[in-house]
Amino acid sequence: MTVAMKVEASADRIQARKRGARAGQRWGNALFILPFLVVYLLMLVIPLFKGIWISLLEVDMLSNSADFVGLDNYVELFSDEIFIGAVLNTFYFVLISTPVFIALGLALALALNRPGRTGATLRAIFFGSSVLSVTIVTLVWKLVLMPHHGMLANITESVGLPSLSLLTSETWALPTIAVVTVWWIIGLPMMLFLAALQQIPREIYEAAALDNASRWRTLWSITLPSIRRTVALVAIIEVILQFQLFGQAQLMTQGGPNNSSRPIVQFIYEAGFRNWELGYAAAASQVLFAMMLVAMAFQVWLSSRKQAY
Amino acid sequence: MTGINLRGIDKRYGSVDVINNFELQINPGEFLVFLGPSGCGKSTLMRMIAGLEEVSAGEIHVAGRDVTHLAPGARDIAMVFQHYALYPHMTVYDNMAFGLRNVGVPRDEIDRRVQEAARMLELVPLLERKPVEMSGGQRQRVAIGRAVVKEPLAFLFDEPLSNLDAALRGRTRIELARLHQRLKTTMIFVTHDQVEAMTLATRIVVMNAGRIEQLGRPMEIYHRPATRFVAGFIGSPAMNFLDVDRIEAPNGFVAVRLPDGTTVQTSVPAAGLPTQSKLTLGVRPEALSIGAAEESDVLVGNAEVVERLGDQTFAHIALRNGELVIVQAGADSTISVGDLVGVRLDHSAVHLFDQSGIAYHAQARSVA
Ligand SMILES: Nc1ncnc2c1ncn2[C@@H]1O[C@H](COP(=O)(O)OP(=O)(O)OP(=O)(O)O)[C@@H](O)[C@H]1O
Ligand SMILES: [Mg+2]
């Protein structure tokens, strides 16, 4: 009996020692991610909490003082018509641009997923515009859309239609910005889709051909299910990016006409850097952050549900 | 004409001629095996029959119908790929049903065929699984099942067993043989494994560099290889080749002198053999046996390597002129490395090859 207990006890000790050794090793491994953690903390986590803190203050930049005002900034925000308008504009913009990024990006990828020089050239052209800066893109498009003398005006005039001025129309200003944005950065979704398409083994398509699958059937039953994760990825990336719409709106419409194209980031910019209401701007930033978080959570949930099927 | 008929098939990739004027008649119900070294064009040929690759010239007829320019799905042919090519996001059931749904087979007929194939291939418990949730062997069975449910005119298999481990390969080979007995459908099978070819085939096509080296029944190819290439390719360990000189023999059969001076009287008839004096003697390890070095008419050499496989022993003997021959000794052979031995030669089982590689066989050998 005692012998048995001793044996058991020593076995326990050995086990404990083993466990300890393993745990020590694990802490050693953590060193490898330390540089990342430090940067992550300094550059992301701390500013995030600092931002939340500032949003609870009434900051006076001139006297360099700040008073704690609780949720006053938020209350004020939600009764600010311009802010509510900016929120709706941003949602509207994300809602019209993200599906286009997915559909058009996928269509381009499908069309250009072929060997040979033509495909490579077209891929380079479509991706090329992504490297331009927003100032150049908006400048080019302002020239295109210029009333009376722009390219679009010339075209509509030559076929006898009245001259359109899209950027000064409350209905069309934001969709036009969406078109410009898609034109500008459609390259990234296209490349992501191309990479995903090239991962699909050729043999599967050959099996489908032997299985009498039509082109649509192949697209629907073979290609799309195979790139489901990439569709989700592109959707998430685009939602994150397009919620942050700023440069195009600032440079093409300045948020007008009648605030119809002002996105949240522009609102934040104006509040913080024009009116110097730092607490107010920080509060608006937190709202944007919360909106993006909710949208992302919804998408992750949606795509995980599809995958479980 | 039923079966599959390949007429003057050419295949070029750019300027590279992969297959040139290929002619072959595949009989209905036959299990035909394409055997050949890597890169000889087996897959290309198979893919042209399936319609996955265009022919550069020539015609393909399946069951009397010209399918040369038909889409793969319209040829009534099923193919099993080396890497299975299952649809990864579909269940086993859907993988098998996909092709049938595409051509509008009624739902209950699909179910009947899938269930029957699943029973035959022991896939019933796996029907709701996805390919990632299965082992390689199970996936291969699904791939076979997907072909079977189509009830095609012919099955094409492109090295279907090469991704399986040795034991599973053996078992699947037997399953395939049973499947063929049961369905009696034409099967065309590509491999570079000669054991698969020998055991499965009703006829073997030995290919080399896009040409047919020999077409025949397995034992015929083993015993009467048409060329030196076939002789060297079939059989493991490979046939021994020795350069010999033809010498005068009065009895109507060829006699040759080996490099070490030994003369060998073969049973190869002299008639029909070209008169050139340089020949190659081919002899399989099992036609050689170990004797004492002092015997007459033996090749003398030292044992360099002895491989004991349990049921048999292979001795690698370095002859006096440095050439190495492999001899199949009995399981209980006591030969050991370094021994000086004599190698006896079964004169009735030797082959001679002329300078262009054409084979001439000993007369006594009957074709099994
Ligand atoms: N798409 C292609 N373009 C150019 N050459 C090709 C192409 N496909 C195959 N080939 C060439 O055709 C020849 C035959 O190829 P194939 O795949 O039919 O060989 P194989 O007999 O199946 O070989 P393995 O046993 O290795 O599978 C090879 O020399 C190969 O390099
Ligand atoms: Mg091959």
XYZ file of C-alpha atoms and ligand atoms in Angstrom:
709
model
C 0.000 0.000 0.000
C 2.604 2.513 1.007
C 4.795 1.390 -1.813
C 1.984 1.932 -4.241
C 1.366 5.396 -2.869
C 5.026 6.275 -3.146
C 5.126 5.149 -6.703
C 2.077 7.197 -7.469
C 3.494 10.245 -5.775
C 6.760 10.057 -7.650
C 4.879 9.584 -10.874
C 2.949 12.728 -10.082
C 6.154 14.573 -9.436
C 7.601 13.478 -12.758
C 4.466 14.596 -14.499
C 4.566 17.936 -12.766
C 8.173 18.416 -13.725
C 7.382 17.614 -17.324
C 4.506 20.052 -17.302
C 6.723 22.731 -15.807
C 9.366 22.209 -18.418
C 6.821 22.492 -21.151
C 5.290 25.638 -19.723
C 8.733 27.233 -19.441
C 9.380 26.478 -23.050
C 6.102 28.043 -24.006
C 6.976 31.304 -22.269
C 10.266 31.281 -24.091
C 8.389 31.035 -27.360
C 6.410 34.141 -26.470
C 9.608 36.147 -26.910
C 9.248 35.709 -30.638
C 6.047 37.723 -30.780
C 7.219 40.323 -28.272
C 8.301 42.914 -30.891
C 4.926 42.636 -32.537
C 3.117 42.884 -29.210
C 5.022 46.024 -28.251
C 4.232 47.739 -31.537
C 0.642 46.543 -31.370
C 0.216 47.934 -27.882
C 1.936 51.244 -28.586
C 0.397 51.923 -31.956
C -3.067 50.404 -31.666
C -4.322 49.502 -28.245
C -3.112 52.572 -26.375
C -4.316 55.078 -29.038
C -7.655 53.262 -29.110
C -8.201 53.750 -25.398
C -6.792 57.241 -25.528
C -9.301 58.023 -28.284
C -12.147 56.700 -26.168
C -10.922 58.826 -23.271
C -10.671 61.975 -25.396
C -14.204 61.405 -26.652
C -15.379 61.920 -23.074
C -13.646 65.293 -22.806
C -14.395 68.787 -23.901
C -11.012 69.852 -25.231
C -10.009 73.462 -25.556
C -7.010 73.604 -27.843
C -6.251 77.272 -27.168
C -5.946 77.147 -23.433
C -4.722 73.575 -23.730
C -7.246 72.413 -21.154
C -9.761 69.597 -21.094
C -12.870 69.043 -18.992
C -14.513 65.714 -18.448
C -18.037 65.879 -19.855
C -19.107 62.249 -19.827
C -21.257 61.237 -22.783
C -22.167 64.804 -23.714
C -20.254 64.620 -27.000
C -22.190 61.520 -28.031
C -25.541 63.029 -27.098
C -24.682 66.089 -29.126
C -23.552 63.932 -32.079
C -26.830 62.095 -32.364
C -28.776 65.290 -32.492
C -26.399 66.732 -35.090
C -28.182 66.447 -38.421
C -24.985 66.742 -40.396
C -23.486 63.849 -38.475
C -26.570 61.662 -38.936
C -26.452 62.537 -42.614
C -22.780 61.580 -42.756
C -23.532 58.225 -41.099
C -26.273 57.500 -43.619
C -24.054 58.616 -46.499
C -21.275 56.336 -45.343
C -23.608 53.348 -45.042
C -25.069 54.107 -48.436
C -21.607 54.340 -49.935
C -20.450 51.035 -48.415
C -23.671 49.390 -49.513
C -23.361 50.422 -53.143
C -19.604 50.041 -53.519
C -18.844 46.725 -51.781
C -21.108 44.551 -53.966
C -19.640 46.203 -57.046
C -16.121 45.492 -55.833
C -17.029 41.841 -55.338
C -19.011 41.355 -58.531
C -16.793 43.368 -60.835
C -13.572 42.116 -59.238
C -14.713 38.542 -59.687
C -15.901 39.151 -63.229
C -12.577 40.708 -64.189
C -10.662 37.900 -62.513
C -12.707 35.279 -64.352
C -12.209 37.045 -67.637
C -8.494 37.605 -67.168
C -7.613 34.283 -65.547
C -5.849 32.958 -68.604
C -2.264 32.450 -69.630
C -0.741 34.553 -72.365
C 0.304 38.110 -72.921
C -3.125 39.658 -73.479
C -4.322 38.511 -70.078
C -1.171 39.697 -68.359
C -1.345 43.110 -70.029
C -4.983 43.638 -69.114
C -4.329 42.515 -65.538
C -1.529 45.055 -65.282
C -3.748 47.805 -66.694
C -6.613 47.102 -64.311
C -4.269 46.904 -61.365
C -2.261 49.903 -62.520
C -4.755 52.554 -61.430
C -4.466 51.334 -57.826
C -0.987 52.786 -57.551
C -2.176 56.304 -58.383
C -2.694 58.667 -55.490
C -6.158 59.892 -54.663
C -5.283 63.417 -55.775
C -4.405 62.268 -59.265
C -7.445 60.029 -59.537
C -9.827 62.748 -58.469
C -8.107 65.269 -60.723
C -8.495 62.994 -63.732
C -12.120 62.352 -62.959
C -12.866 65.993 -62.329
C -11.558 66.649 -65.819
C -13.734 63.865 -67.175
C -16.805 65.121 -65.337
C -16.225 68.831 -65.875
C -19.460 70.483 -67.069
C -19.407 71.676 -70.695
C -15.761 70.852 -71.451
C -15.206 67.473 -69.784
C -14.994 64.184 -71.648
C -18.399 63.062 -70.426
C -19.952 66.375 -71.434
C -18.385 66.085 -74.875
C -19.801 62.609 -75.292
C -23.305 63.498 -74.151
C -23.257 66.631 -76.285
C -22.157 64.779 -79.396
C -25.125 62.425 -79.130
C -27.424 65.339 -78.451
C -28.115 64.740 -74.762
C -28.173 67.535 -72.205
C -24.944 68.100 -70.319
C -24.900 66.242 -67.006
C -23.242 67.622 -63.940
C -23.115 64.608 -61.728
C -20.997 66.066 -58.955
C -23.412 68.886 -58.277
C -26.457 66.645 -58.112
C -27.605 65.550 -54.654
C -28.715 62.209 -56.058
C -25.658 61.455 -58.132
C -22.730 62.934 -56.232
C -22.170 59.952 -53.950
C -22.760 57.243 -56.592
C -20.319 59.093 -58.834
C -17.732 59.028 -56.063
C -18.436 55.299 -55.787
C -17.773 54.849 -59.510
C -14.492 56.742 -59.211
C -13.506 54.667 -56.186
C -14.244 51.406 -57.980
C -12.285 52.566 -61.022
C -9.403 53.492 -58.745
C -8.954 50.377 -56.627
C -10.738 47.527 -58.384
C -7.256 46.008 -58.900
C -6.907 44.599 -55.404
C -10.133 42.550 -55.341
C -9.339 41.393 -58.859
C -5.895 40.197 -57.811
C -7.251 38.468 -54.714
C -9.841 36.659 -56.827
C -7.233 35.750 -59.430
C -5.018 34.252 -56.751
C -7.952 32.238 -55.441
C -8.965 31.057 -58.909
C -5.472 29.840 -59.593
C -5.601 27.709 -56.473
C -8.418 25.609 -57.911
C -6.878 22.464 -59.409
C -7.352 22.141 -63.149
C -8.340 18.504 -62.714
C -11.538 19.542 -60.946
C -12.584 21.538 -63.980
C -11.717 18.599 -66.188
C -13.807 16.318 -64.029
C -16.660 18.808 -64.318
C -16.266 18.878 -68.096
C -16.506 15.091 -68.152
C -19.545 15.429 -65.894
C -21.317 17.520 -68.548
C -21.373 20.654 -66.414
C -22.289 23.768 -68.419
C -20.297 26.974 -68.009
C -22.807 28.442 -65.603
C -23.079 25.220 -63.713
C -19.303 25.076 -63.401
C -19.136 28.672 -62.203
C -21.931 28.144 -59.719
C -21.102 24.669 -58.418
C -17.333 24.502 -58.752
C -15.740 27.936 -58.928
C -17.824 29.951 -56.490
C -17.819 27.384 -53.669
C -14.073 27.028 -54.087
C -13.408 30.744 -53.617
C -16.027 31.353 -50.915
C -13.373 32.366 -48.404
C -11.911 34.907 -50.786
C -15.339 36.413 -51.416
C -15.697 36.846 -47.660
C -12.192 38.276 -47.434
C -12.802 40.800 -50.200
C -16.107 41.794 -48.634
C -14.436 42.413 -45.273
C -11.528 44.328 -46.775
C -13.810 46.510 -48.864
C -16.177 47.247 -45.996
C -13.240 48.335 -43.858
C -11.799 50.442 -46.646
C -15.006 52.044 -47.857
C -16.230 52.968 -44.387
C -13.160 55.193 -44.352
C -14.076 57.098 -47.503
C -12.493 60.526 -47.314
C -10.082 61.762 -49.957
C -12.344 61.342 -52.968
C -15.270 63.114 -51.289
C -13.070 65.865 -49.872
C -11.432 66.540 -53.232
C -14.364 66.092 -55.594
C -17.398 67.492 -53.782
C -16.204 68.776 -50.405
C -19.140 66.840 -49.012
C -21.702 68.758 -51.055
C -24.042 69.513 -52.557
C -26.055 70.166 -49.417
C -24.006 67.607 -47.396
C -25.265 64.835 -49.675
C -21.809 63.278 -50.124
C -20.178 63.951 -46.770
C -18.860 60.714 -45.222
C -18.057 60.243 -41.519
C -14.313 60.556 -41.878
C -14.752 63.921 -43.531
C -17.046 64.938 -40.685
C -14.374 63.874 -38.204
C -11.727 65.760 -40.132
C -13.783 68.923 -40.189
C -14.719 68.670 -36.529
C -11.171 67.972 -35.406
C -8.998 69.969 -37.757
C -11.223 72.813 -38.898
C -13.273 73.492 -35.809
C -10.698 72.136 -33.357
C -13.360 70.267 -31.406
C -11.128 67.353 -30.569
C -13.469 65.644 -28.101
C -16.336 65.855 -30.572
C -14.197 64.445 -33.382
C -12.974 61.646 -31.132
C -16.555 60.738 -30.254
C -17.474 60.593 -33.949
C -14.452 58.341 -34.495
C -15.692 55.959 -31.831
C -19.058 55.776 -33.572
C -17.333 54.924 -36.855
C -15.252 52.317 -35.066
C -18.358 50.754 -33.525
C -20.142 50.706 -36.877
C -17.234 48.961 -38.568
C -16.976 46.481 -35.738
C -20.657 45.611 -36.019
C -20.475 45.300 -39.798
C -17.428 43.046 -39.533
C -18.963 40.857 -36.854
C -22.042 40.467 -39.003
C -19.963 39.430 -42.005
C -17.823 37.002 -40.074
C -20.966 35.455 -38.673
C -22.515 35.262 -42.124
C -19.527 33.626 -43.760
C -18.937 31.176 -40.914
C -22.571 30.142 -41.164
C -22.188 29.453 -44.869
C -19.069 27.418 -44.292
C -20.721 25.277 -41.656
C -23.279 24.171 -44.204
C -17.454 -1.220 -85.085
C -17.681 -1.123 -81.300
C -14.837 -0.478 -78.912
C -12.510 2.455 -79.236
C -10.643 3.147 -82.405
C -7.692 5.502 -82.641
C -6.789 6.370 -86.219
C -3.596 8.163 -87.091
C -3.529 10.297 -83.966
C -0.939 13.068 -83.904
C -0.279 15.383 -81.012
C 2.047 18.339 -81.146
C 2.700 20.945 -78.474
C 4.074 23.803 -80.497
C 6.900 22.242 -82.425
C 7.264 19.232 -80.129
C 5.879 16.014 -81.533
C 4.587 14.069 -78.566
C 2.556 11.457 -80.420
C 2.917 10.619 -84.053
C 0.495 8.657 -86.218
C -0.825 6.500 -83.397
C -3.054 3.601 -84.460
C -4.901 1.388 -82.005
C -8.048 -0.717 -81.914
C -9.356 -1.254 -78.396
C -11.820 -4.107 -78.198
C -15.096 -3.789 -76.314
C -14.882 -5.141 -72.784
C -11.135 -5.177 -72.848
C -8.874 -4.090 -69.975
C -6.151 -2.316 -71.890
C -3.111 -1.009 -70.067
C -0.801 1.680 -71.394
C 2.608 1.058 -69.915
C 5.654 3.153 -70.486
C 8.267 5.348 -68.892
C 7.494 8.840 -67.668
C 6.899 11.354 -70.420
C 6.193 8.843 -73.175
C 2.743 10.300 -73.844
C 0.414 7.961 -71.950
C -1.526 10.713 -70.219
C -1.661 12.761 -73.369
C -3.191 9.861 -75.256
C -5.699 9.209 -72.498
C -6.651 12.859 -72.298
C -7.228 12.952 -76.036
C -9.571 9.986 -75.772
C -11.412 11.760 -72.954
C -11.596 14.989 -74.944
C -9.586 17.031 -72.457
C -6.908 17.576 -75.076
C -7.425 18.305 -78.767
C -5.833 15.971 -81.276
C -3.522 17.644 -83.798
C -4.591 15.147 -86.421
C -6.411 11.851 -86.663
C -9.749 10.479 -85.547
C -11.140 8.891 -82.410
C -14.142 6.605 -82.673
C -16.036 5.329 -79.660
C -18.564 2.581 -80.283
C -18.610 3.407 -83.968
C -19.220 7.116 -83.417
C -16.687 9.756 -84.414
C -16.054 11.682 -81.203
C -12.885 13.454 -82.316
C -14.353 16.911 -81.903
C -17.033 16.259 -79.292
C -16.903 17.859 -75.838
C -15.593 15.582 -73.055
C -19.039 15.167 -71.557
C -20.590 14.104 -74.841
C -18.332 11.100 -75.394
C -19.937 8.746 -72.916
C -16.594 8.119 -71.253
C -15.671 8.374 -67.578
C -12.245 9.151 -66.248
C -10.575 8.595 -62.891
C -7.774 11.032 -62.183
C -4.500 10.409 -60.420
C -5.279 13.038 -57.774
C -8.939 11.986 -57.579
C -10.235 15.458 -58.579
C -13.222 15.174 -56.275
C -15.332 18.295 -55.802
C -14.078 19.394 -52.390
C -17.214 21.155 -51.158
C -19.629 18.380 -52.153
C -20.485 15.285 -50.179
C -19.623 11.862 -51.531
C -23.222 11.481 -52.638
C -23.217 14.788 -54.488
C -19.855 14.051 -56.036
C -21.321 10.952 -57.599
C -24.672 12.523 -58.459
C -23.294 15.723 -60.010
C -22.734 14.337 -63.490
C -26.105 12.625 -63.541
C -27.953 15.750 -62.431
C -26.255 17.715 -65.202
C -27.798 15.515 -67.857
C -31.196 15.402 -66.212
C -31.301 11.824 -64.982
C -34.448 11.451 -62.828
C -33.924 11.789 -59.104
C -34.838 8.232 -58.125
C -32.667 6.796 -60.877
C -29.735 8.873 -59.582
C -30.384 7.579 -56.098
C -30.554 3.985 -57.296
C -27.265 4.223 -59.168
C -25.437 6.054 -56.396
C -26.625 3.605 -53.759
C -25.647 0.656 -55.915
C -22.177 2.034 -56.613
C -21.775 2.886 -52.939
C -22.642 -0.689 -51.971
C -20.256 -2.104 -54.522
C -17.383 0.136 -53.410
C -18.209 -0.003 -49.689
C -18.946 3.691 -49.553
C -22.384 3.516 -47.945
C -21.290 4.818 -44.515
C -19.368 7.644 -46.156
C -22.072 9.069 -48.403
C -22.565 12.227 -46.356
C -18.869 12.953 -45.879
C -16.811 15.541 -47.698
C -13.572 14.554 -49.449
C -11.366 16.159 -46.767
C -12.879 13.843 -44.188
C -11.691 10.713 -45.936
C -8.486 8.779 -46.439
C -6.721 8.560 -49.778
C -8.049 5.099 -50.473
C -11.607 6.138 -49.692
C -11.276 9.154 -51.953
C -10.026 6.951 -54.728
C -13.064 4.721 -54.307
C -15.331 7.756 -54.523
C -13.565 8.793 -57.712
C -14.181 5.315 -59.093
C -17.786 5.474 -57.915
C -18.266 8.777 -59.687
C -17.180 7.064 -62.889
C -19.254 3.944 -62.297
C -22.590 5.731 -61.787
C -22.359 7.229 -65.241
C -22.528 3.763 -66.757
C -20.155 4.889 -69.498
C -19.010 3.051 -72.610
C -15.453 3.088 -71.313
C -13.489 3.933 -68.211
C -10.188 5.765 -68.349
C -7.820 5.521 -65.415
C -4.718 7.716 -65.338
C -2.371 6.200 -62.775
C -5.172 5.899 -60.250
C -3.125 3.931 -57.743
C 0.100 5.873 -57.688
C -0.954 8.020 -54.737
C -1.725 5.053 -52.506
C 0.644 3.180 -50.236
C 1.855 -0.246 -51.278
C -0.672 -2.304 -49.322
C -3.633 -0.213 -50.405
C -2.383 -0.209 -53.964
C -2.445 -3.981 -53.977
C -5.958 -4.108 -52.558
C -7.342 -1.458 -54.892
C -5.771 -3.281 -57.811
C -7.757 -6.363 -56.943
C -10.918 -4.297 -56.498
C -10.404 -2.873 -59.958
C -9.982 -6.338 -61.412
C -13.228 -7.403 -59.744
C -14.966 -4.280 -60.946
C -13.952 -5.096 -64.487
C -15.171 -8.674 -64.203
C -18.455 -7.390 -62.903
C -19.143 -4.523 -65.288
C -17.419 -5.987 -68.344
C -16.982 -2.425 -69.613
C -13.956 -1.356 -71.618
C -11.269 -0.044 -69.321
C -8.149 1.817 -70.300
C -5.555 2.119 -67.634
C -2.347 4.132 -67.597
C 0.523 3.159 -65.393
C 4.249 2.935 -65.286
C 4.063 0.158 -62.744
C 4.595 -3.123 -64.544
C 3.023 -5.199 -61.770
C -0.249 -3.342 -62.225
C 0.021 -3.777 -65.952
C 0.797 -7.506 -65.784
C -1.951 -8.311 -63.277
C -4.800 -6.193 -64.618
C -4.432 -6.160 -68.354
C -6.033 -8.327 -70.946
C -3.651 -6.576 -73.308
C -0.740 -4.263 -72.659
C 0.419 -1.456 -74.881
C 4.070 -0.792 -74.135
C 4.824 2.750 -75.187
C 8.079 4.576 -75.684
C 8.470 8.150 -76.857
C 4.925 8.371 -78.209
C 5.091 5.129 -80.182
C 3.801 1.627 -79.538
C 6.743 -0.653 -78.840
C 4.588 -3.708 -78.449
C 0.944 -4.615 -78.099
C 0.110 -7.977 -76.637
C -1.114 -10.134 -73.796
C 0.900 -9.779 -70.577
C 2.672 -13.134 -70.713
C 3.387 -12.726 -74.385
C 5.081 -9.420 -73.674
C 7.001 -10.984 -70.826
C 8.217 -14.001 -72.740
C 8.504 -12.608 -76.229
C 9.354 -8.913 -75.902
C 9.411 -7.395 -79.356
C 12.276 -5.044 -78.722
C 15.141 -4.547 -76.390
C 13.247 -1.619 -74.838
C 10.291 -3.824 -73.920
C 12.582 -6.558 -72.670
C 14.342 -4.121 -70.376
C 11.165 -2.421 -69.222
C 9.165 -5.491 -68.234
C 10.394 -7.703 -65.441
C 11.917 -6.913 -62.095
C 14.836 -7.149 -61.633
C 15.383 -6.220 -65.236
C 16.662 -8.548 -67.922
C 20.441 -8.863 -68.167
C 21.991 -7.674 -71.404
C 25.400 -8.777 -72.638
C 27.130 -7.690 -75.828
C 28.060 -10.772 -77.839
C 29.559 -11.767 -81.161
C 27.775 -14.196 -83.392
C 29.849 -17.233 -84.293
C 29.470 -19.996 -86.837
C 27.163 -22.803 -85.785
C 26.231 -25.668 -88.071
C 22.890 -26.738 -86.593
C 20.586 -23.917 -87.710
C 20.664 -22.170 -84.351
C 22.681 -19.155 -83.375
C 25.754 -19.480 -81.227
C 27.400 -16.456 -79.664
C 30.655 -15.665 -77.939
C 30.573 -13.601 -74.766
C 33.159 -10.915 -74.056
C 35.013 -13.257 -71.698
C 35.368 -15.816 -74.455
C 32.696 -18.246 -73.317
C 30.565 -19.499 -76.155
C 26.868 -20.048 -75.751
C 24.743 -22.177 -78.011
C 21.250 -20.629 -78.004
C 17.956 -22.060 -79.196
C 17.326 -19.028 -81.373
C 16.890 -20.118 -84.981
C 19.546 -18.676 -87.251
C 17.106 -18.119 -90.068
C 15.616 -14.670 -90.007
C 18.438 -13.183 -88.002
C 20.399 -10.493 -89.797
C 23.908 -11.484 -90.689
C 25.563 -8.799 -88.611
C 27.953 -10.202 -86.061
C 27.366 -7.790 -83.199
C 24.338 -8.835 -81.155
C 23.001 -8.356 -77.656
C 22.131 -11.348 -75.554
C 19.232 -10.887 -73.169
C 18.536 -13.254 -70.335
C 16.205 -12.850 -67.365
C 17.508 -13.457 -63.848
C 15.344 -16.570 -63.500
C 16.944 -18.124 -66.596
C 20.287 -17.964 -64.847
C 21.400 -20.133 -61.980
C 24.384 -20.392 -59.726
C 26.827 -23.244 -60.146
C 30.429 -23.965 -59.322
C 33.120 -21.915 -61.022
C 34.820 -25.111 -62.238
C 31.844 -26.339 -64.285
C 32.131 -26.174 -68.027
C 30.001 -23.725 -70.022
C 29.521 -21.313 -67.163
C 30.260 -17.619 -66.866
C 32.643 -17.110 -63.988
C 32.366 -14.157 -61.663
C 32.334 -12.868 -58.119
C 29.189 -12.177 -56.112
C 29.082 -8.447 -55.403
C 25.673 -8.012 -53.815
C 23.313 -10.632 -52.450
C 19.675 -9.614 -51.956
C 17.675 -12.060 -49.884
C 13.935 -11.456 -50.281
C 12.825 -14.503 -48.314
C 11.165 -16.482 -51.080
C 14.046 -15.873 -53.438
C 17.558 -14.506 -53.561
C 19.062 -12.241 -56.168
C 22.817 -12.391 -56.597
C 24.599 -9.652 -58.509
C 27.605 -11.276 -60.138
C 30.487 -9.263 -61.585
C 31.784 -11.197 -64.586
C 35.457 -11.325 -65.478
C 35.128 -8.469 -67.947
C 33.449 -6.282 -65.343
C 29.862 -6.684 -66.514
C 27.246 -7.217 -63.855
C 24.524 -9.848 -64.194
C 21.655 -10.496 -61.807
C 20.948 -14.136 -61.058
C 17.906 -15.500 -59.313
C 19.186 -18.061 -56.845
C 16.964 -20.280 -54.727
C 15.598 -19.090 -51.421
C 18.023 -21.344 -49.540
C 21.050 -20.431 -51.627
C 24.170 -20.202 -49.506
C 25.956 -17.800 -51.807
C 27.594 -14.876 -50.040
C 29.364 -11.715 -51.112
C 32.816 -12.323 -52.591
C 32.203 -15.944 -53.600
C 33.663 -17.039 -56.919
C 30.821 -18.787 -58.729
C 29.779 -20.009 -62.132
C 26.608 -18.714 -63.737
C 24.652 -21.297 -65.739
C 22.471 -20.142 -68.564
C 19.175 -21.694 -69.694
C 19.842 -21.783 -73.412
C 16.213 -22.122 -74.288
C 15.256 -18.927 -72.504
C 17.651 -16.429 -74.015
C 16.791 -13.611 -76.350
C 18.933 -11.983 -78.974
C 18.655 -8.388 -80.084
C 20.134 -6.973 -83.231
C 21.697 -3.524 -83.532
C 18.339 -1.828 -84.045
C 16.881 -3.479 -80.925
C 14.619 -6.021 -82.664
C 14.255 -9.192 -80.626
C 14.703 -12.843 -81.706
C 13.478 -15.505 -79.344
C 14.493 -19.021 -78.499
C 12.279 -21.535 -80.178
C 11.566 -23.863 -77.317
C 9.801 -21.235 -75.308
C 6.061 -21.659 -75.612
C 3.886 -18.631 -75.135
C 1.739 -18.941 -72.078
N 0.817 21.175 -72.137
C 1.972 20.687 -72.617
N 2.825 21.472 -73.323
C 3.968 20.981 -73.815
N 4.381 19.723 -73.665
C 3.589 18.891 -72.996
C 2.350 19.320 -72.430
N 1.792 18.264 -71.797
C 2.637 17.239 -71.959
N 3.715 17.602 -72.669
C 4.829 16.736 -73.077
O 4.295 15.611 -73.663
C 5.026 14.451 -73.303
C 4.102 13.382 -72.804
O 3.499 13.801 -71.605
P 2.505 12.882 -70.809
O 1.967 13.659 -69.669
O 1.535 12.288 -71.742
O 3.489 11.766 -70.265
P 3.133 10.466 -69.439
O 3.481 9.314 -70.285
O 1.760 10.545 -68.914
O 4.185 10.560 -68.258
P 3.974 10.236 -66.700
O 4.156 8.775 -66.557
O 5.095 10.996 -66.070
O 2.639 10.724 -66.301
C 6.052 14.892 -72.272
O 7.305 14.931 -72.895
C 5.611 16.266 -71.881
O 6.726 17.078 -71.639
Mg 0.881 10.851 -66.956
